[in-house]
Amino acid sequence: MSALPPRQRLGHLVRSLAKYLPAQLDGLLEHARFKDGAEALQRLADPAHVDKALARMSPEEAGWLADLLTERWSWIAGVQLDPEVAIVVPEELWVGAEALRVPVWLAAVGLDEGFEAVWEGAVLPSPPASTATLLARPPQGKAPEVARLRAQVRASVKGQRCVLIAQAQVALRRPAVVVSDDRRRLLAQDHSGRPAVGCRLEIGPDVHVTGAGGLVELEVPAPPGVPLKLEGIPAGRIPGGNP
C-alpha cells in the first residue's frame, strides 16, 4: 500500500491510470463499445477535474476509492505508478496564543532510498532533509488563514537523478466559543466563524464532542467561570465568574 496520504494517493493513482491504462488496453478504447470508458479516462487526465473531485472527498473516502481502483486496475493489467512525493501534514491545526511547531515529513513512491529535500514556506530553517518542522503562527484578524509548505526533492529513480516538487497547505484555526445566556448551549467555531464540527470541547473537567454546526447542548447550565478548551487550546471561560 502507498505511504502517501489518502487524497494524494488517489490523485497519484488517477494520474498514473490515465497515463498508462490506454496503452495497456492495446487499442480497445477505440472500439465504440468502450466509448464511455474512453471519455471517462479523458476526464481523469484533466488535473482541474481531478482536483475538484478530490477537494470534495474525505480522507476516508479517498483511501477507500484508491484501494478499489488499485484492485480493479490489477484485474486488467499491472499497476504502473510514476514516482511521486507528498508532504505528510495535518489538514488543519488549532492554534492558540503561541505558535505551534509540528513535525512534517515526506512520503514517497517509486524513489530510491536516500532522497532529501530543500524546504520552503512555513518551516523552520534546516539543512536539506526528508523531514522539517512546520511553524504554525496564530491567525490574525477574522479571515481564513493557511500555512503553505513546499519541498524541492532531490532523488533518484532506478539510479537516474531527478527533482520532484511537493506542496501542501494547512488551515490555521484559532478557537472561539460562543455561550448562550442560559449557559446551556455552546457554539464552537474558529476565528473566521467556521463551525468546529466533531471537535473536542472541554468545559472544565467535562469533555464533549461538538455536533452539527459546532454545537454542544448541556442538560444543566455550565458553572460560571469554568475554563473552556477547544481541541486542547484555551478558548476563554463560561461568562459570569471570576477568573
PDB file of C-alpha atoms in Angstrom:
ATOM      1  CA  MET A   1       0.000   0.000   0.000  1.00  0.00           C
ATOM      2  CA  SER A   2       1.197   3.505  -0.803  1.00  0.00           C
ATOM      3  CA  ALA A   3       2.615   5.637   2.006  1.00  0.00           C
ATOM      4  CA  LEU A   4       1.053   8.775   0.526  1.00  0.00           C
ATOM      5  CA  PRO A   5      -1.790  10.483   2.400  1.00  0.00           C
ATOM      6  CA  PRO A   6      -5.211   9.321   1.091  1.00  0.00           C
ATOM      7  CA  ARG A   7      -6.108  12.245  -1.175  1.00  0.00           C
ATOM      8  CA  GLN A   8      -2.594  12.490  -2.630  1.00  0.00           C
ATOM      9  CA  ARG A   9      -2.549   8.728  -3.093  1.00  0.00           C
ATOM     10  CA  LEU A  10      -5.822   8.790  -5.029  1.00  0.00           C
ATOM     11  CA  GLY A  11      -4.704  11.727  -7.171  1.00  0.00           C
ATOM     12  CA  HIS A  12      -1.404   9.995  -7.948  1.00  0.00           C
ATOM     13  CA  LEU A  13      -3.192   6.764  -8.821  1.00  0.00           C
ATOM     14  CA  VAL A  14      -5.673   8.512 -11.116  1.00  0.00           C
ATOM     15  CA  ARG A  15      -2.914  10.373 -12.977  1.00  0.00           C
ATOM     16  CA  SER A  16      -0.975   7.152 -13.481  1.00  0.00           C
ATOM     17  CA  LEU A  17      -4.129   5.292 -14.535  1.00  0.00           C
ATOM     18  CA  ALA A  18      -4.978   7.894 -17.180  1.00  0.00           C
ATOM     19  CA  LYS A  19      -1.397   7.776 -18.469  1.00  0.00           C
ATOM     20  CA  TYR A  20      -0.746   4.028 -18.649  1.00  0.00           C
ATOM     21  CA  LEU A  21      -4.078   2.207 -18.939  1.00  0.00           C
ATOM     22  CA  PRO A  22      -4.902   3.223 -22.559  1.00  0.00           C
ATOM     23  CA  ALA A  23      -1.681   1.633 -23.810  1.00  0.00           C
ATOM     24  CA  GLN A  24      -2.234  -1.433 -21.632  1.00  0.00           C
ATOM     25  CA  LEU A  25      -5.652  -1.936 -23.259  1.00  0.00           C
ATOM     26  CA  ASP A  26      -3.911  -2.084 -26.639  1.00  0.00           C
ATOM     27  CA  GLY A  27      -6.426  -0.142 -28.720  1.00  0.00           C
ATOM     28  CA  LEU A  28      -9.624  -1.446 -27.085  1.00  0.00           C
ATOM     29  CA  LEU A  29     -10.685   2.089 -26.166  1.00  0.00           C
ATOM     30  CA  GLU A  30     -11.007   2.926 -29.846  1.00  0.00           C
ATOM     31  CA  HIS A  31     -13.898   0.461 -30.159  1.00  0.00           C
ATOM     32  CA  ALA A  32     -17.369   2.054 -29.987  1.00  0.00           C
ATOM     33  CA  ARG A  33     -18.354  -0.312 -27.179  1.00  0.00           C
ATOM     34  CA  PHE A  34     -15.853   1.374 -24.869  1.00  0.00           C
ATOM     35  CA  LYS A  35     -16.704   4.973 -25.769  1.00  0.00           C
ATOM     36  CA  ASP A  36     -17.942   5.843 -22.271  1.00  0.00           C
ATOM     37  CA  GLY A  37     -14.815   4.386 -20.688  1.00  0.00           C
ATOM     38  CA  ALA A  38     -12.556   6.287 -23.054  1.00  0.00           C
ATOM     39  CA  GLU A  39     -14.322   9.545 -22.243  1.00  0.00           C
ATOM     40  CA  ALA A  40     -14.022   8.815 -18.518  1.00  0.00           C
ATOM     41  CA  LEU A  41     -10.267   8.315 -18.881  1.00  0.00           C
ATOM     42  CA  GLN A  42     -10.004  11.625 -20.734  1.00  0.00           C
ATOM     43  CA  ARG A  43     -11.711  13.362 -17.808  1.00  0.00           C
ATOM     44  CA  LEU A  44      -9.293  11.714 -15.402  1.00  0.00           C
ATOM     45  CA  ALA A  45      -6.408  13.173 -17.416  1.00  0.00           C
ATOM     46  CA  ASP A  46      -7.713  16.693 -16.675  1.00  0.00           C
ATOM     47  CA  PRO A  47      -5.962  17.948 -13.484  1.00  0.00           C
ATOM     48  CA  ALA A  48      -8.696  20.510 -12.775  1.00  0.00           C
ATOM     49  CA  HIS A  49     -11.391  17.811 -12.908  1.00  0.00           C
ATOM     50  CA  VAL A  50      -9.448  15.534 -10.573  1.00  0.00           C
ATOM     51  CA  ASP A  51      -8.532  18.286  -8.094  1.00  0.00           C
ATOM     52  CA  LYS A  52     -12.168  19.407  -7.884  1.00  0.00           C
ATOM     53  CA  ALA A  53     -13.307  15.862  -7.144  1.00  0.00           C
ATOM     54  CA  LEU A  54     -10.589  15.290  -4.527  1.00  0.00           C
ATOM     55  CA  ALA A  55     -11.488  18.510  -2.685  1.00  0.00           C
ATOM     56  CA  ARG A  56     -14.987  17.142  -2.067  1.00  0.00           C
ATOM     57  CA  MET A  57     -13.800  13.845  -0.586  1.00  0.00           C
ATOM     58  CA  SER A  58     -12.980  12.984   2.975  1.00  0.00           C
ATOM     59  CA  PRO A  59      -9.641  11.215   3.538  1.00  0.00           C
ATOM     60  CA  GLU A  60     -11.542   8.023   4.366  1.00  0.00           C
ATOM     61  CA  GLU A  61     -13.488   8.121   1.098  1.00  0.00           C
ATOM     62  CA  ALA A  62     -10.340   8.873  -0.907  1.00  0.00           C
ATOM     63  CA  GLY A  63      -8.496   5.959   0.685  1.00  0.00           C
ATOM     64  CA  TRP A  64     -11.374   3.574   0.017  1.00  0.00           C
ATOM     65  CA  LEU A  65     -11.617   4.649  -3.625  1.00  0.00           C
ATOM     66  CA  ALA A  66      -7.853   4.335  -4.107  1.00  0.00           C
ATOM     67  CA  ASP A  67      -7.983   0.752  -2.806  1.00  0.00           C
ATOM     68  CA  LEU A  68     -10.891  -0.038  -5.135  1.00  0.00           C
ATOM     69  CA  LEU A  69      -9.227   1.474  -8.220  1.00  0.00           C
ATOM     70  CA  THR A  70      -5.968  -0.340  -7.486  1.00  0.00           C
ATOM     71  CA  GLU A  71      -7.807  -3.653  -7.215  1.00  0.00           C
ATOM     72  CA  ARG A  72      -9.829  -3.089 -10.406  1.00  0.00           C
ATOM     73  CA  TRP A  73      -6.738  -1.966 -12.351  1.00  0.00           C
ATOM     74  CA  SER A  74      -4.848  -5.077 -11.257  1.00  0.00           C
ATOM     75  CA  TRP A  75      -7.630  -7.238 -12.746  1.00  0.00           C
ATOM     76  CA  ILE A  76      -6.901  -5.759 -16.187  1.00  0.00           C
ATOM     77  CA  ALA A  77      -3.145  -5.196 -16.180  1.00  0.00           C
ATOM     78  CA  GLY A  78      -0.179  -4.476 -13.959  1.00  0.00           C
ATOM     79  CA  VAL A  79      -0.466  -1.294 -11.892  1.00  0.00           C
ATOM     80  CA  GLN A  80       2.142   1.230 -13.063  1.00  0.00           C
ATOM     81  CA  LEU A  81       2.822   4.278 -10.883  1.00  0.00           C
ATOM     82  CA  ASP A  82       5.021   7.239 -11.694  1.00  0.00           C
ATOM     83  CA  PRO A  83       7.457   8.441  -8.989  1.00  0.00           C
ATOM     84  CA  GLU A  84       5.694  10.725  -6.525  1.00  0.00           C
ATOM     85  CA  VAL A  85       6.326  12.574  -3.269  1.00  0.00           C
ATOM     86  CA  ALA A  86       3.886  14.193  -0.867  1.00  0.00           C
ATOM     87  CA  ILE A  87       4.189  16.174   2.343  1.00  0.00           C
ATOM     88  CA  VAL A  88       2.572  14.398   5.278  1.00  0.00           C
ATOM     89  CA  VAL A  89       0.978  17.159   7.350  1.00  0.00           C
ATOM     90  CA  PRO A  90      -2.360  17.736   9.149  1.00  0.00           C
ATOM     91  CA  GLU A  91      -5.106  19.261   7.031  1.00  0.00           C
ATOM     92  CA  GLU A  92      -5.805  21.781   9.797  1.00  0.00           C
ATOM     93  CA  LEU A  93      -4.311  22.944  13.088  1.00  0.00           C
ATOM     94  CA  TRP A  94      -5.917  24.706  16.008  1.00  0.00           C
ATOM     95  CA  VAL A  95      -3.563  27.430  17.208  1.00  0.00           C
ATOM     96  CA  GLY A  96      -3.833  29.494  20.383  1.00  0.00           C
ATOM     97  CA  ALA A  97      -1.790  32.452  21.517  1.00  0.00           C
ATOM     98  CA  GLU A  98       1.548  30.753  20.827  1.00  0.00           C
ATOM     99  CA  ALA A  99       2.923  29.424  17.551  1.00  0.00           C
ATOM    100  CA  LEU A 100       2.982  25.649  17.114  1.00  0.00           C
ATOM    101  CA  ARG A 101       5.931  23.616  15.917  1.00  0.00           C
ATOM    102  CA  VAL A 102       4.774  20.462  14.166  1.00  0.00           C
ATOM    103  CA  PRO A 103       6.994  17.763  12.612  1.00  0.00           C
ATOM    104  CA  VAL A 104       6.278  17.075   8.921  1.00  0.00           C
ATOM    105  CA  TRP A 105       7.874  14.617   6.551  1.00  0.00           C
ATOM    106  CA  LEU A 106       7.855  13.312   3.001  1.00  0.00           C
ATOM    107  CA  ALA A 107       6.154  10.162   1.794  1.00  0.00           C
ATOM    108  CA  ALA A 108       7.412   8.751  -1.485  1.00  0.00           C
ATOM    109  CA  VAL A 109       6.500   6.205  -4.152  1.00  0.00           C
ATOM    110  CA  GLY A 110       8.989   4.805  -6.645  1.00  0.00           C
ATOM    111  CA  LEU A 111      12.098   6.608  -5.385  1.00  0.00           C
ATOM    112  CA  ASP A 112      15.431   5.071  -4.477  1.00  0.00           C
ATOM    113  CA  GLU A 113      16.442   5.324  -0.840  1.00  0.00           C
ATOM    114  CA  GLY A 114      18.308   8.351   0.451  1.00  0.00           C
ATOM    115  CA  PHE A 115      16.344  11.249  -1.019  1.00  0.00           C
ATOM    116  CA  GLU A 116      16.399  14.693   0.619  1.00  0.00           C
ATOM    117  CA  ALA A 117      14.575  17.981   0.183  1.00  0.00           C
ATOM    118  CA  VAL A 118      15.048  21.730   0.362  1.00  0.00           C
ATOM    119  CA  TRP A 119      12.056  23.115   2.269  1.00  0.00           C
ATOM    120  CA  GLU A 120      10.364  26.483   1.752  1.00  0.00           C
ATOM    121  CA  GLY A 121       7.404  28.300   3.242  1.00  0.00           C
ATOM    122  CA  ALA A 122       6.167  27.992   6.823  1.00  0.00           C
ATOM    123  CA  VAL A 123       9.021  25.831   8.108  1.00  0.00           C
ATOM    124  CA  LEU A 124      11.940  26.401  10.425  1.00  0.00           C
ATOM    125  CA  PRO A 125      15.309  26.781   8.659  1.00  0.00           C
ATOM    126  CA  SER A 126      17.202  23.490   8.447  1.00  0.00           C
ATOM    127  CA  PRO A 127      19.672  21.614   6.232  1.00  0.00           C
ATOM    128  CA  PRO A 128      18.219  19.558   3.334  1.00  0.00           C
ATOM    129  CA  ALA A 129      16.400  16.521   4.718  1.00  0.00           C
ATOM    130  CA  SER A 130      13.280  14.389   4.251  1.00  0.00           C
ATOM    131  CA  THR A 131      11.756  15.952   7.371  1.00  0.00           C
ATOM    132  CA  ALA A 132      11.077  19.503   8.545  1.00  0.00           C
ATOM    133  CA  THR A 133       9.289  21.457  11.278  1.00  0.00           C
ATOM    134  CA  LEU A 134       6.158  23.384  10.383  1.00  0.00           C
ATOM    135  CA  LEU A 135       5.853  26.742  12.158  1.00  0.00           C
ATOM    136  CA  ALA A 136       2.132  27.489  12.544  1.00  0.00           C
ATOM    137  CA  ARG A 137       1.621  31.060  13.711  1.00  0.00           C
ATOM    138  CA  PRO A 138      -1.639  32.227  15.346  1.00  0.00           C
ATOM    139  CA  PRO A 139      -4.115  33.611  12.775  1.00  0.00           C
ATOM    140  CA  GLN A 140      -4.654  37.350  12.893  1.00  0.00           C
ATOM    141  CA  GLY A 141      -7.959  39.085  12.182  1.00  0.00           C
ATOM    142  CA  LYS A 142     -11.064  37.245  11.008  1.00  0.00           C
ATOM    143  CA  ALA A 143     -10.028  35.998   7.577  1.00  0.00           C
ATOM    144  CA  PRO A 144      -9.253  32.297   6.994  1.00  0.00           C
ATOM    145  CA  GLU A 145      -5.518  31.615   7.043  1.00  0.00           C
ATOM    146  CA  VAL A 146      -3.313  28.800   5.815  1.00  0.00           C
ATOM    147  CA  ALA A 147       0.317  27.803   6.226  1.00  0.00           C
ATOM    148  CA  ARG A 148       1.956  26.820   2.932  1.00  0.00           C
ATOM    149  CA  LEU A 149       4.847  24.406   2.553  1.00  0.00           C
ATOM    150  CA  ARG A 150       6.953  23.421  -0.431  1.00  0.00           C
ATOM    151  CA  ALA A 151       9.686  20.817  -0.754  1.00  0.00           C
ATOM    152  CA  GLN A 152      12.085  20.506  -3.676  1.00  0.00           C
ATOM    153  CA  VAL A 153      13.054  16.857  -3.521  1.00  0.00           C
ATOM    154  CA  ARG A 154      16.383  15.642  -4.842  1.00  0.00           C
ATOM    155  CA  ALA A 155      16.080  11.935  -5.539  1.00  0.00           C
ATOM    156  CA  SER A 156      16.905   9.126  -7.921  1.00  0.00           C
ATOM    157  CA  VAL A 157      14.688   6.585  -9.673  1.00  0.00           C
ATOM    158  CA  LYS A 158      16.425   3.345 -10.626  1.00  0.00           C
ATOM    159  CA  GLY A 159      19.730   5.163 -10.399  1.00  0.00           C
ATOM    160  CA  GLN A 160      18.687   8.162 -12.505  1.00  0.00           C
ATOM    161  CA  ARG A 161      18.743  11.538 -10.754  1.00  0.00           C
ATOM    162  CA  CYS A 162      15.560  13.612 -10.707  1.00  0.00           C
ATOM    163  CA  VAL A 163      13.927  16.549  -8.933  1.00  0.00           C
ATOM    164  CA  LEU A 164      10.322  16.424  -7.726  1.00  0.00           C
ATOM    165  CA  ILE A 165       8.197  19.117  -6.102  1.00  0.00           C
ATOM    166  CA  ALA A 166       5.783  18.535  -3.221  1.00  0.00           C
ATOM    167  CA  GLN A 167       3.405  21.204  -1.941  1.00  0.00           C
ATOM    168  CA  ALA A 168       0.844  21.333   0.854  1.00  0.00           C
ATOM    169  CA  GLN A 169      -1.167  23.799   2.868  1.00  0.00           C
ATOM    170  CA  VAL A 170      -2.611  23.621   6.371  1.00  0.00           C
ATOM    171  CA  ALA A 171      -5.685  25.521   7.517  1.00  0.00           C
ATOM    172  CA  LEU A 172      -4.912  27.502  10.683  1.00  0.00           C
ATOM    173  CA  ARG A 173      -7.815  27.905  13.086  1.00  0.00           C
ATOM    174  CA  ARG A 174      -7.911  29.956  16.301  1.00  0.00           C
ATOM    175  CA  PRO A 175     -10.641  28.685  18.656  1.00  0.00           C
ATOM    176  CA  ALA A 176     -13.657  30.686  19.786  1.00  0.00           C
ATOM    177  CA  VAL A 177     -16.701  29.578  21.780  1.00  0.00           C
ATOM    178  CA  VAL A 178     -19.994  31.452  21.912  1.00  0.00           C
ATOM    179  CA  VAL A 179     -22.019  30.739  25.065  1.00  0.00           C
ATOM    180  CA  SER A 180     -25.783  31.307  25.274  1.00  0.00           C
ATOM    181  CA  ASP A 181     -27.242  33.487  28.023  1.00  0.00           C
ATOM    182  CA  ASP A 182     -28.535  30.424  29.900  1.00  0.00           C
ATOM    183  CA  ARG A 183     -25.071  28.754  29.621  1.00  0.00           C
ATOM    184  CA  ARG A 184     -26.598  25.571  28.194  1.00  0.00           C
ATOM    185  CA  ARG A 185     -25.737  25.998  24.505  1.00  0.00           C
ATOM    186  CA  LEU A 186     -22.144  26.429  23.377  1.00  0.00           C
ATOM    187  CA  LEU A 187     -21.195  27.115  19.769  1.00  0.00           C
ATOM    188  CA  ALA A 188     -17.606  26.195  18.898  1.00  0.00           C
ATOM    189  CA  GLN A 189     -16.020  27.832  15.874  1.00  0.00           C
ATOM    190  CA  ASP A 190     -12.795  29.351  14.673  1.00  0.00           C
ATOM    191  CA  HIS A 191     -11.702  32.973  14.370  1.00  0.00           C
ATOM    192  CA  SER A 192     -13.343  33.302  10.942  1.00  0.00           C
ATOM    193  CA  GLY A 193     -16.697  31.946  12.097  1.00  0.00           C
ATOM    194  CA  ARG A 194     -16.345  28.483  10.544  1.00  0.00           C
ATOM    195  CA  PRO A 195     -18.004  25.868  12.787  1.00  0.00           C
ATOM    196  CA  ALA A 196     -15.853  23.372  14.654  1.00  0.00           C
ATOM    197  CA  VAL A 197     -17.677  20.109  13.905  1.00  0.00           C
ATOM    198  CA  GLY A 198     -16.648  16.866  15.572  1.00  0.00           C
ATOM    199  CA  CYS A 199     -14.113  18.619  17.789  1.00  0.00           C
ATOM    200  CA  ARG A 200     -13.264  18.054  21.437  1.00  0.00           C
ATOM    201  CA  LEU A 201     -14.685  20.786  23.683  1.00  0.00           C
ATOM    202  CA  GLU A 202     -13.587  20.774  27.313  1.00  0.00           C
ATOM    203  CA  ILE A 203     -15.880  22.568  29.745  1.00  0.00           C
ATOM    204  CA  GLY A 204     -13.897  22.460  32.950  1.00  0.00           C
ATOM    205  CA  PRO A 205     -13.289  18.744  33.677  1.00  0.00           C
ATOM    206  CA  ASP A 206     -16.063  17.597  31.302  1.00  0.00           C
ATOM    207  CA  VAL A 207     -15.291  16.643  27.707  1.00  0.00           C
ATOM    208  CA  HIS A 208     -17.834  16.895  24.890  1.00  0.00           C
ATOM    209  CA  VAL A 209     -17.699  16.392  21.120  1.00  0.00           C
ATOM    210  CA  THR A 210     -19.257  19.158  19.077  1.00  0.00           C
ATOM    211  CA  GLY A 211     -22.153  18.254  16.810  1.00  0.00           C
ATOM    212  CA  ALA A 212     -23.683  19.784  13.697  1.00  0.00           C
ATOM    213  CA  GLY A 213     -22.729  23.434  13.349  1.00  0.00           C
ATOM    214  CA  GLY A 214     -20.202  23.086  16.195  1.00  0.00           C
ATOM    215  CA  LEU A 215     -22.978  22.950  18.807  1.00  0.00           C
ATOM    216  CA  VAL A 216     -22.885  21.413  22.271  1.00  0.00           C
ATOM    217  CA  GLU A 217     -26.093  21.376  24.321  1.00  0.00           C
ATOM    218  CA  LEU A 218     -25.968  20.780  28.078  1.00  0.00           C
ATOM    219  CA  GLU A 219     -28.703  19.373  30.289  1.00  0.00           C
ATOM    220  CA  VAL A 220     -27.770  21.797  33.063  1.00  0.00           C
ATOM    221  CA  PRO A 221     -26.107  25.216  32.784  1.00  0.00           C
ATOM    222  CA  ALA A 222     -22.319  25.281  32.826  1.00  0.00           C
ATOM    223  CA  PRO A 223     -20.902  26.823  36.033  1.00  0.00           C
ATOM    224  CA  PRO A 224     -19.783  30.463  35.613  1.00  0.00           C
ATOM    225  CA  GLY A 225     -16.049  30.978  35.318  1.00  0.00           C
ATOM    226  CA  VAL A 226     -15.271  27.435  34.158  1.00  0.00           C
ATOM    227  CA  PRO A 227     -12.408  27.378  31.592  1.00  0.00           C
ATOM    228  CA  LEU A 228     -13.030  26.256  28.025  1.00  0.00           C
ATOM    229  CA  LYS A 229     -10.672  24.418  25.711  1.00  0.00           C
ATOM    230  CA  LEU A 230     -11.267  23.502  22.071  1.00  0.00           C
ATOM    231  CA  GLU A 231      -9.038  20.723  20.751  1.00  0.00           C
ATOM    232  CA  GLY A 232      -6.822  21.301  23.776  1.00  0.00           C
ATOM    233  CA  ILE A 233      -6.417  25.050  23.076  1.00  0.00           C
ATOM    234  CA  PRO A 234      -7.703  27.579  25.677  1.00  0.00           C
ATOM    235  CA  ALA A 235     -10.840  29.295  24.358  1.00  0.00           C
ATOM    236  CA  GLY A 236     -11.947  31.522  27.242  1.00  0.00           C
ATOM    237  CA  ARG A 237     -14.324  30.868  30.152  1.00  0.00           C
ATOM    238  CA  ILE A 238     -18.000  30.483  30.797  1.00  0.00           C
ATOM    239  CA  PRO A 239     -19.255  34.064  31.400  1.00  0.00           C
ATOM    240  CA  GLY A 240     -20.308  35.204  34.827  1.00  0.00           C
ATOM    241  CA  GLY A 241     -17.487  34.002  37.053  1.00  0.00           C
ATOM    242  CA  ASN A 242     -14.207  35.393  38.314  1.00  0.00           C
ATOM    243  CA  PRO A 243     -11.047  34.325  36.514  1.00  0.00           C
TER     244      PRO A 243
END
